[in-house]
Amino acid sequence: MSTQIHLSSKRIRGKNDQVEEGLKKAPKNSKLMATSIIGSLHAGEKASIPLDTHPEHTAALGRFLGHWAFLESQMVGVMQCLFHTSQAKATFVWQKFISAKAKIELAKKINFHCIQDATLKNELDVFLQRALDLNEIRNKYVHAIWGDDPNGNSNILIRITSTGNEKKAEMLHESFTPVAIEDDAVKLAVLSQCLSDWQGRYTTMFGAPL
């Protein structure tokens, strides 16, 4: 596992050396510079990772990320309700915050101050906290390095992430099957439905957003 990751990193460093050499030789004109850099690379050479040879894991991760994107669209719908405004304006506000955590925390604060109905407010607070928890899971998937199972089990990949311990830098190694990743995708799908249903209850009580 560690050997393959090391070899992939070494290949990438080699390509970076070529890019730097191309930059030194390239003229100042930006278009000619880009052409020169591309010409210094050998066609067809690329780094490889274990996901390249594990299509079921790759498909499961793709489904997870697709459901995350849909969940964000539902949270934009929630923002429409919180501001009682148009989708375009809610999307504009949503996109002004870079991190998903900051976006969800903004929604939690607006919910606390703006929603008058206690039941709707409490329900949404629970859903948004769930979104924060799932965002932590998403971050681990998105920023992970994946390695082969040291025992050669093709149904398992090792997800390597930081433990987040500021006092002791360590890496966490966790075994994942495609089914385990799919289960996390289902959690996103369930929450998306919860947020959609909440918007329906909001609309029944206060009317549809603009």
C-alpha positions as MATLAB code, in Angstrom:
seq = 'MSTQIHLSSKRIRGKNDQVEEGLKKAPKNSKLMATSIIGSLHAGEKASIPLDTHPEHTAALGRFLGHWAFLESQMVGVMQCLFHTSQAKATFVWQKFISAKAKIELAKKINFHCIQDATLKNELDVFLQRALDLNEIRNKYVHAIWGDDPNGNSNILIRITSTGNEKKAEMLHESFTPVAIEDDAVKLAVLSQCLSDWQGRYTTMFGAPL';
ca = [
       0.000    0.000    0.000;
       2.548    2.558    1.075;
       4.865    1.514   -1.771;
       2.266    2.264   -4.430;
       1.490    5.652   -2.926;
       5.183    6.465   -2.775;
       5.710    5.492   -6.410;
       2.760    7.594   -7.552;
       4.111   10.586   -5.654;
       7.526   10.097   -7.203;
       6.010   10.088  -10.696;
       4.176   13.329   -9.960;
       7.365   14.980   -8.731;
       9.062   13.952  -11.955;
       6.348   15.613  -14.031;
       6.584   18.739  -11.905;
      10.309   18.908  -12.661;
       9.466   18.843  -16.371;
       6.929   21.606  -15.921;
       9.458   23.774  -14.083;
      12.006   23.160  -16.827;
       9.399   24.096  -19.417;
       8.664   27.323  -17.559;
      12.353   28.254  -17.605;
      12.637   27.698  -21.344;
       9.261   29.138  -22.360;
       8.925   32.669  -23.766;
       7.000   35.291  -21.823;
       3.981   35.214  -24.085;
       1.392   33.202  -22.153;
       0.051   31.176  -25.085;
       3.523   30.191  -26.239;
       4.458   29.396  -22.650;
       1.526   27.002  -22.267;
       2.383   25.327  -25.579;
       5.990   24.916  -24.516;
       5.061   23.358  -21.172;
       2.614   20.918  -22.743;
       5.207   19.967  -25.328;
       7.691   19.062  -22.588;
       5.370   16.369  -21.217;
       5.242   12.885  -22.701;
       1.784   12.042  -24.014;
       0.033    9.245  -22.142;
       2.075    9.360  -18.931;
       0.060    9.876  -15.777;
       0.002    9.077  -12.083;
      -2.144    6.151  -10.958;
      -4.065    5.505   -7.756;
      -5.848    2.385   -6.454;
      -9.252    3.875   -7.349;
      -8.265    3.514  -11.014;
      -8.495   -0.265  -10.677;
     -11.444   -0.456   -8.257;
     -14.502    0.637  -10.281;
     -17.034   -0.328   -7.597;
     -15.385    1.935   -5.020;
     -15.122    4.692   -7.604;
     -18.803    4.355   -8.521;
     -19.822    4.435   -4.855;
     -17.796    7.605   -4.286;
     -19.387    9.149   -7.364;
     -22.856    8.364   -6.022;
     -21.913    9.859   -2.639;
     -20.698   13.101   -4.237;
     -23.768   13.253   -6.483;
     -26.042   12.998   -3.455;
     -24.005   15.671   -1.687;
     -24.589   18.033   -4.604;
     -28.325   17.302   -4.434;
     -28.298   17.872   -0.668;
     -26.751   21.298   -1.234;
     -29.547   22.107   -3.694;
     -32.062   21.263   -0.968;
     -30.226   23.513    1.466;
     -30.478   26.352   -1.056;
     -34.213   25.672   -1.000;
     -34.115   25.987    2.775;
     -32.334   29.331    2.392;
     -35.176   30.443    0.114;
     -37.576   29.733    2.935;
     -35.423   31.369    5.596;
     -35.153   34.585    3.561;
     -38.531   34.046    1.870;
     -36.880   35.044   -1.393;
     -36.181   33.764   -4.900;
     -33.969   30.811   -5.788;
     -31.541   33.129   -7.579;
     -31.054   35.324   -4.513;
     -30.800   32.359   -2.145;
     -28.201   30.767   -4.430;
     -26.241   34.032   -4.534;
     -26.055   34.155   -0.725;
     -25.220   30.446   -0.501;
     -22.336   30.725   -2.955;
     -20.792   33.711   -1.162;
     -19.606   31.373    1.589;
     -16.759   29.119    0.468;
     -16.867   26.235    2.933;
     -19.876   23.969    3.334;
     -19.502   24.232    7.100;
     -19.807   28.043    6.994;
     -22.873   27.787    4.746;
     -24.671   25.360    7.038;
     -23.773   27.330   10.154;
     -25.186   30.463    8.493;
     -28.449   28.612    7.862;
     -28.539   27.509   11.512;
     -28.142   31.093   12.724;
     -30.795   32.447   10.382;
     -33.143   29.661   11.418;
     -32.638   30.553   15.081;
     -33.416   34.249   14.547;
     -36.018   34.173   11.756;
     -38.277   31.126   11.979;
     -41.103   31.882   14.391;
     -42.779   28.483   14.495;
     -41.043   26.440   17.213;
     -41.690   23.069   15.576;
     -40.280   24.106   12.212;
     -37.315   25.784   13.890;
     -36.426   22.756   16.006;
     -36.847   20.331   13.107;
     -34.592   22.371   10.849;
     -31.968   22.755   13.557;
     -31.761   18.957   13.856;
     -31.524   18.548   10.076;
     -28.807   21.190    9.721;
     -26.766   19.639   12.527;
     -27.051   16.349   10.659;
     -25.771   18.142    7.557;
     -22.753   19.365    9.512;
     -22.017   15.819   10.650;
     -22.297   14.474    7.097;
     -20.056   17.270    5.857;
     -17.307   15.881    8.091;
     -17.776   12.523    6.388;
     -17.689   14.216    2.981;
     -14.431   15.991    3.808;
     -12.772   12.686    4.672;
     -13.857   11.156    1.373;
     -12.864   14.147   -0.729;
      -9.450   14.758    0.853;
      -8.426   11.153    1.471;
      -5.568    9.207   -0.054;
      -6.662    5.702   -1.027;
      -4.431    2.650   -0.746;
      -4.716   -1.043   -1.570;
      -5.595   -3.515    1.153;
      -2.278   -4.882    2.540;
      -3.811   -8.386    2.627;
      -4.737   -8.241   -1.050;
      -8.530   -8.123   -0.575;
      -9.810   -6.505   -3.785;
     -13.139   -5.622   -2.135;
     -11.375   -3.322    0.334;
      -9.530   -0.060   -0.073;
      -7.776    1.783    2.734;
      -8.846    5.382    3.297;
      -5.949    7.407    4.687;
      -6.823   10.704    6.375;
      -5.436   12.978    9.050;
      -6.703   12.396   12.569;
      -6.898   16.152   13.059;
      -4.850   15.905   16.251;
      -2.941   19.191   16.473;
      -0.606   17.935   19.211;
       0.417   14.724   17.459;
       0.470   14.480   13.682;
      -0.926   11.067   12.793;
      -2.689    9.456    9.861;
      -5.809    7.333   10.226;
      -6.087    4.139    8.147;
      -9.646    2.817    7.678;
     -10.878   -0.112    5.580;
     -13.772    0.581    3.211;
     -15.888   -1.632    0.981;
     -18.101   -0.164   -1.772;
     -21.144   -1.051    0.359;
     -19.854    1.060    3.266;
     -19.522    4.084    0.977;
     -22.984    3.426   -0.475;
     -24.404    3.413    3.064;
     -23.060    6.936    3.602;
     -24.635    8.004    0.294;
     -27.983    6.733    1.588;
     -27.608    8.958    4.673;
     -27.336   11.961    2.343;
     -30.393   10.841    0.389;
     -32.450   10.513    3.577;
     -31.461   13.983    4.750;
     -32.261   15.489    1.341;
     -35.767   14.072    1.609;
     -36.119   15.440    5.143;
     -35.172   18.933    3.951;
     -37.541   18.680    0.993;
     -40.409   17.679    3.289;
     -39.530   20.532    5.671;
     -39.785   23.023    2.824;
     -43.222   21.631    2.051;
     -44.371   22.171    5.632;
     -42.927   25.689    5.612;
     -44.790   26.505    2.389;
     -48.065   25.171    3.815;
     -47.680   27.397    6.871;
     -46.183   30.591    5.389;
     -46.674   30.339    1.647;
     -44.147   29.628   -1.081;
     -40.962   31.738   -1.291;
     -40.883   34.370   -4.036;
];
